[in-house]
JSON list of C-alpha atoms in Angstrom, two decimals:
[
{"chain": "A", "resi": 1, "resn": "UNK", "atom": "CA", "xyz": [106.52, 82.20, 96.77]},
{"chain": "A", "resi": 2, "resn": "UNK", "atom": "CA", "xyz": [106.52, 84.77, 99.58]},
{"chain": "A", "resi": 3, "resn": "UNK", "atom": "CA", "xyz": [108.39, 83.99, 102.61]},
{"chain": "A", "resi": 4, "resn": "UNK", "atom": "CA", "xyz": [108.29, 85.63, 106.11]},
{"chain": "A", "resi": 5, "resn": "UNK", "atom": "CA", "xyz": [110.71, 86.41, 108.92]},
{"chain": "A", "resi": 6, "resn": "UNK", "atom": "CA", "xyz": [109.11, 85.79, 112.10]},
{"chain": "A", "resi": 7, "resn": "UNK", "atom": "CA", "xyz": [110.40, 86.88, 115.55]},
{"chain": "A", "resi": 8, "resn": "UNK", "atom": "CA", "xyz": [109.47, 87.17, 119.37]},
{"chain": "A", "resi": 9, "resn": "UNK", "atom": "CA", "xyz": [111.63, 89.33, 121.34]},
{"chain": "A", "resi": 10, "resn": "UNK", "atom": "CA", "xyz": [111.75, 90.05, 125.26]},
{"chain": "A", "resi": 11, "resn": "UNK", "atom": "CA", "xyz": [111.83, 93.98, 125.77]},
{"chain": "A", "resi": 12, "resn": "UNK", "atom": "CA", "xyz": [112.64, 95.64, 128.95]},
{"chain": "A", "resi": 13, "resn": "UNK", "atom": "CA", "xyz": [109.47, 97.58, 129.84]},
{"chain": "A", "resi": 14, "resn": "UNK", "atom": "CA", "xyz": [111.40, 100.42, 131.10]},
{"chain": "A", "resi": 15, "resn": "UNK", "atom": "CA", "xyz": [112.81, 101.38, 128.06]},
{"chain": "A", "resi": 16, "resn": "UNK", "atom": "CA", "xyz": [109.65, 101.39, 126.07]},
{"chain": "A", "resi": 17, "resn": "UNK", "atom": "CA", "xyz": [109.85, 104.95, 124.88]},
{"chain": "A", "resi": 18, "resn": "UNK", "atom": "CA", "xyz": [113.40, 104.50, 123.49]},
{"chain": "A", "resi": 19, "resn": "UNK", "atom": "CA", "xyz": [112.23, 101.49, 122.02]},
{"chain": "A", "resi": 20, "resn": "UNK", "atom": "CA", "xyz": [109.30, 102.88, 120.30]},
{"chain": "A", "resi": 21, "resn": "UNK", "atom": "CA", "xyz": [111.52, 105.72, 119.01]},
{"chain": "A", "resi": 22, "resn": "UNK", "atom": "CA", "xyz": [113.94, 103.28, 117.38]},
{"chain": "A", "resi": 23, "resn": "UNK", "atom": "CA", "xyz": [111.31, 101.20, 115.95]},
{"chain": "A", "resi": 24, "resn": "UNK", "atom": "CA", "xyz": [109.55, 104.13, 114.11]},
{"chain": "A", "resi": 25, "resn": "UNK", "atom": "CA", "xyz": [112.71, 106.18, 113.39]},
{"chain": "A", "resi": 26, "resn": "UNK", "atom": "CA", "xyz": [115.04, 103.67, 112.28]},
{"chain": "A", "resi": 27, "resn": "UNK", "atom": "CA", "xyz": [113.81, 100.06, 112.18]},
{"chain": "A", "resi": 28, "resn": "UNK", "atom": "CA", "xyz": [110.86, 100.28, 110.28]},
{"chain": "A", "resi": 29, "resn": "UNK", "atom": "CA", "xyz": [112.14, 102.83, 107.75]},
{"chain": "A", "resi": 30, "resn": "UNK", "atom": "CA", "xyz": [115.18, 100.40, 107.51]},
{"chain": "A", "resi": 31, "resn": "UNK", "atom": "CA", "xyz": [113.14, 97.30, 106.76]},
{"chain": "A", "resi": 32, "resn": "UNK", "atom": "CA", "xyz": [111.00, 99.13, 104.09]},
{"chain": "A", "resi": 33, "resn": "UNK", "atom": "CA", "xyz": [114.09, 99.71, 102.17]},
{"chain": "A", "resi": 34, "resn": "UNK", "atom": "CA", "xyz": [114.95, 96.18, 102.12]},
{"chain": "A", "resi": 35, "resn": "UNK", "atom": "CA", "xyz": [114.88, 94.44, 98.60]},
{"chain": "A", "resi": 36, "resn": "UNK", "atom": "CA", "xyz": [111.77, 92.48, 98.24]},
{"chain": "A", "resi": 37, "resn": "UNK", "atom": "CA", "xyz": [109.99, 93.84, 101.27]},
{"chain": "A", "resi": 38, "resn": "UNK", "atom": "CA", "xyz": [106.24, 93.45, 100.71]},
{"chain": "A", "resi": 39, "resn": "UNK", "atom": "CA", "xyz": [104.72, 94.26, 104.19]},
{"chain": "A", "resi": 40, "resn": "UNK", "atom": "CA", "xyz": [105.73, 94.39, 107.86]},
{"chain": "A", "resi": 41, "resn": "UNK", "atom": "CA", "xyz": [104.07, 93.82, 111.12]},
{"chain": "A", "resi": 42, "resn": "UNK", "atom": "CA", "xyz": [105.31, 94.99, 114.79]},
{"chain": "A", "resi": 43, "resn": "UNK", "atom": "CA", "xyz": [103.24, 93.72, 117.74]},
{"chain": "A", "resi": 44, "resn": "UNK", "atom": "CA", "xyz": [102.99, 93.72, 121.57]},
{"chain": "A", "resi": 45, "resn": "UNK", "atom": "CA", "xyz": [101.57, 91.41, 123.80]},
{"chain": "A", "resi": 46, "resn": "UNK", "atom": "CA", "xyz": [101.26, 93.20, 127.28]},
{"chain": "A", "resi": 47, "resn": "UNK", "atom": "CA", "xyz": [100.20, 90.38, 129.18]},
{"chain": "A", "resi": 48, "resn": "UNK", "atom": "CA", "xyz": [103.57, 88.75, 128.35]},
{"chain": "A", "resi": 49, "resn": "UNK", "atom": "CA", "xyz": [105.90, 91.99, 127.83]},
{"chain": "A", "resi": 50, "resn": "UNK", "atom": "CA", "xyz": [106.93, 90.02, 124.27]},
{"chain": "A", "resi": 51, "resn": "UNK", "atom": "CA", "xyz": [107.24, 91.62, 121.27]},
{"chain": "A", "resi": 52, "resn": "UNK", "atom": "CA", "xyz": [106.12, 89.91, 117.82]},
{"chain": "A", "resi": 53, "resn": "UNK", "atom": "CA", "xyz": [107.13, 90.60, 114.43]},
{"chain": "A", "resi": 54, "resn": "UNK", "atom": "CA", "xyz": [106.07, 89.33, 111.06]},
{"chain": "A", "resi": 55, "resn": "UNK", "atom": "CA", "xyz": [108.04, 90.74, 108.07]},
{"chain": "A", "resi": 56, "resn": "UNK", "atom": "CA", "xyz": [107.03, 89.36, 104.28]},
{"chain": "A", "resi": 57, "resn": "UNK", "atom": "CA", "xyz": [109.51, 89.28, 101.65]},
{"chain": "A", "resi": 58, "resn": "UNK", "atom": "CA", "xyz": [108.77, 88.41, 97.93]},
{"chain": "A", "resi": 59, "resn": "UNK", "atom": "CA", "xyz": [111.20, 85.43, 97.81]},
{"chain": "A", "resi": 60, "resn": "UNK", "atom": "CA", "xyz": [113.12, 83.08, 100.35]},
{"chain": "A", "resi": 61, "resn": "UNK", "atom": "CA", "xyz": [116.35, 84.58, 99.26]},
{"chain": "A", "resi": 62, "resn": "UNK", "atom": "CA", "xyz": [115.23, 88.26, 100.28]},
{"chain": "A", "resi": 63, "resn": "UNK", "atom": "CA", "xyz": [114.04, 87.04, 103.31]},
{"chain": "A", "resi": 64, "resn": "UNK", "atom": "CA", "xyz": [117.05, 85.09, 104.36]},
{"chain": "A", "resi": 65, "resn": "UNK", "atom": "CA", "xyz": [118.90, 88.40, 103.42]},
{"chain": "A", "resi": 66, "resn": "UNK", "atom": "CA", "xyz": [116.78, 90.27, 105.98]},
{"chain": "A", "resi": 67, "resn": "UNK", "atom": "CA", "xyz": [117.18, 88.12, 108.36]},
{"chain": "A", "resi": 68, "resn": "UNK", "atom": "CA", "xyz": [120.90, 87.86, 108.38]},
{"chain": "A", "resi": 69, "resn": "UNK", "atom": "CA", "xyz": [120.88, 91.60, 108.61]},
{"chain": "A", "resi": 70, "resn": "UNK", "atom": "CA", "xyz": [118.39, 91.26, 111.74]},
{"chain": "A", "resi": 71, "resn": "UNK", "atom": "CA", "xyz": [120.92, 88.61, 113.37]},
{"chain": "A", "resi": 72, "resn": "UNK", "atom": "CA", "xyz": [123.94, 91.02, 112.48]},
{"chain": "A", "resi": 73, "resn": "UNK", "atom": "CA", "xyz": [122.17, 93.87, 114.97]},
{"chain": "A", "resi": 74, "resn": "UNK", "atom": "CA", "xyz": [121.93, 91.61, 118.06]},
{"chain": "A", "resi": 75, "resn": "UNK", "atom": "CA", "xyz": [124.50, 93.88, 120.20]},
{"chain": "A", "resi": 76, "resn": "UNK", "atom": "CA", "xyz": [122.53, 96.87, 118.93]},
{"chain": "A", "resi": 77, "resn": "UNK", "atom": "CA", "xyz": [119.26, 95.68, 119.80]},
{"chain": "A", "resi": 78, "resn": "UNK", "atom": "CA", "xyz": [120.37, 94.37, 123.16]},
{"chain": "A", "resi": 79, "resn": "UNK", "atom": "CA", "xyz": [121.87, 97.85, 124.09]},
{"chain": "A", "resi": 80, "resn": "UNK", "atom": "CA", "xyz": [118.03, 99.09, 123.57]},
{"chain": "A", "resi": 81, "resn": "UNK", "atom": "CA", "xyz": [116.44, 96.13, 125.95]},
{"chain": "A", "resi": 82, "resn": "UNK", "atom": "CA", "xyz": [115.55, 93.93, 123.09]},
{"chain": "A", "resi": 83, "resn": "UNK", "atom": "CA", "xyz": [116.94, 90.34, 122.85]},
{"chain": "A", "resi": 84, "resn": "UNK", "atom": "CA", "xyz": [115.47, 87.78, 120.44]},
{"chain": "A", "resi": 85, "resn": "UNK", "atom": "CA", "xyz": [113.84, 84.95, 121.67]},
{"chain": "A", "resi": 86, "resn": "UNK", "atom": "CA", "xyz": [113.06, 83.07, 118.18]},
{"chain": "A", "resi": 87, "resn": "UNK", "atom": "CA", "xyz": [114.01, 84.47, 114.73]},
{"chain": "A", "resi": 88, "resn": "UNK", "atom": "CA", "xyz": [112.99, 82.09, 111.54]},
{"chain": "A", "resi": 89, "resn": "UNK", "atom": "CA", "xyz": [112.10, 82.13, 108.07]},
{"chain": "A", "resi": 90, "resn": "UNK", "atom": "CA", "xyz": [108.89, 80.63, 106.88]},
{"chain": "A", "resi": 91, "resn": "UNK", "atom": "CA", "xyz": [107.13, 79.98, 103.57]},
{"chain": "A", "resi": 92, "resn": "UNK", "atom": "CA", "xyz": [103.79, 81.98, 103.34]},
{"chain": "A", "resi": 93, "resn": "UNK", "atom": "CA", "xyz": [101.38, 79.38, 102.07]},
{"chain": "A", "resi": 94, "resn": "UNK", "atom": "CA", "xyz": [98.41, 81.50, 102.48]},
{"chain": "A", "resi": 95, "resn": "UNK", "atom": "CA", "xyz": [97.01, 85.08, 103.27]},
{"chain": "A", "resi": 96, "resn": "UNK", "atom": "CA", "xyz": [93.74, 86.75, 103.42]},
{"chain": "A", "resi": 97, "resn": "UNK", "atom": "CA", "xyz": [92.88, 90.49, 103.35]},
{"chain": "A", "resi": 98, "resn": "UNK", "atom": "CA", "xyz": [89.66, 92.49, 104.28]},
{"chain": "A", "resi": 99, "resn": "UNK", "atom": "CA", "xyz": [87.94, 92.79, 100.94]},
{"chain": "A", "resi": 100, "resn": "UNK", "atom": "CA", "xyz": [87.64, 96.89, 101.76]},
{"chain": "A", "resi": 101, "resn": "UNK", "atom": "CA", "xyz": [91.23, 97.28, 103.11]},
{"chain": "A", "resi": 102, "resn": "UNK", "atom": "CA", "xyz": [91.90, 97.60, 106.47]},
{"chain": "A", "resi": 103, "resn": "UNK", "atom": "CA", "xyz": [88.44, 97.78, 108.47]}
]
């Protein structure tokens, strides 16, 4: 059964360019190299200033391992103006995909 690591993050909007650079150059490639990685989504809510992440893994064990990696980077993330509000590991109980791929 697949599992997801779901996070909600507070970001310093004044550091948005730095955060986007770190995301695309460091974080996304690091996540993609993790054992059991299936897919990942990084989202922003401009109304609240919060960022949301959902990273899917092939198993509970690989999701838990990834969550520990994220938790170990707390200081580094804070230096970039990103702090964790919520970080949890959950079971994926259903999924849906557009029949023709991404619309």
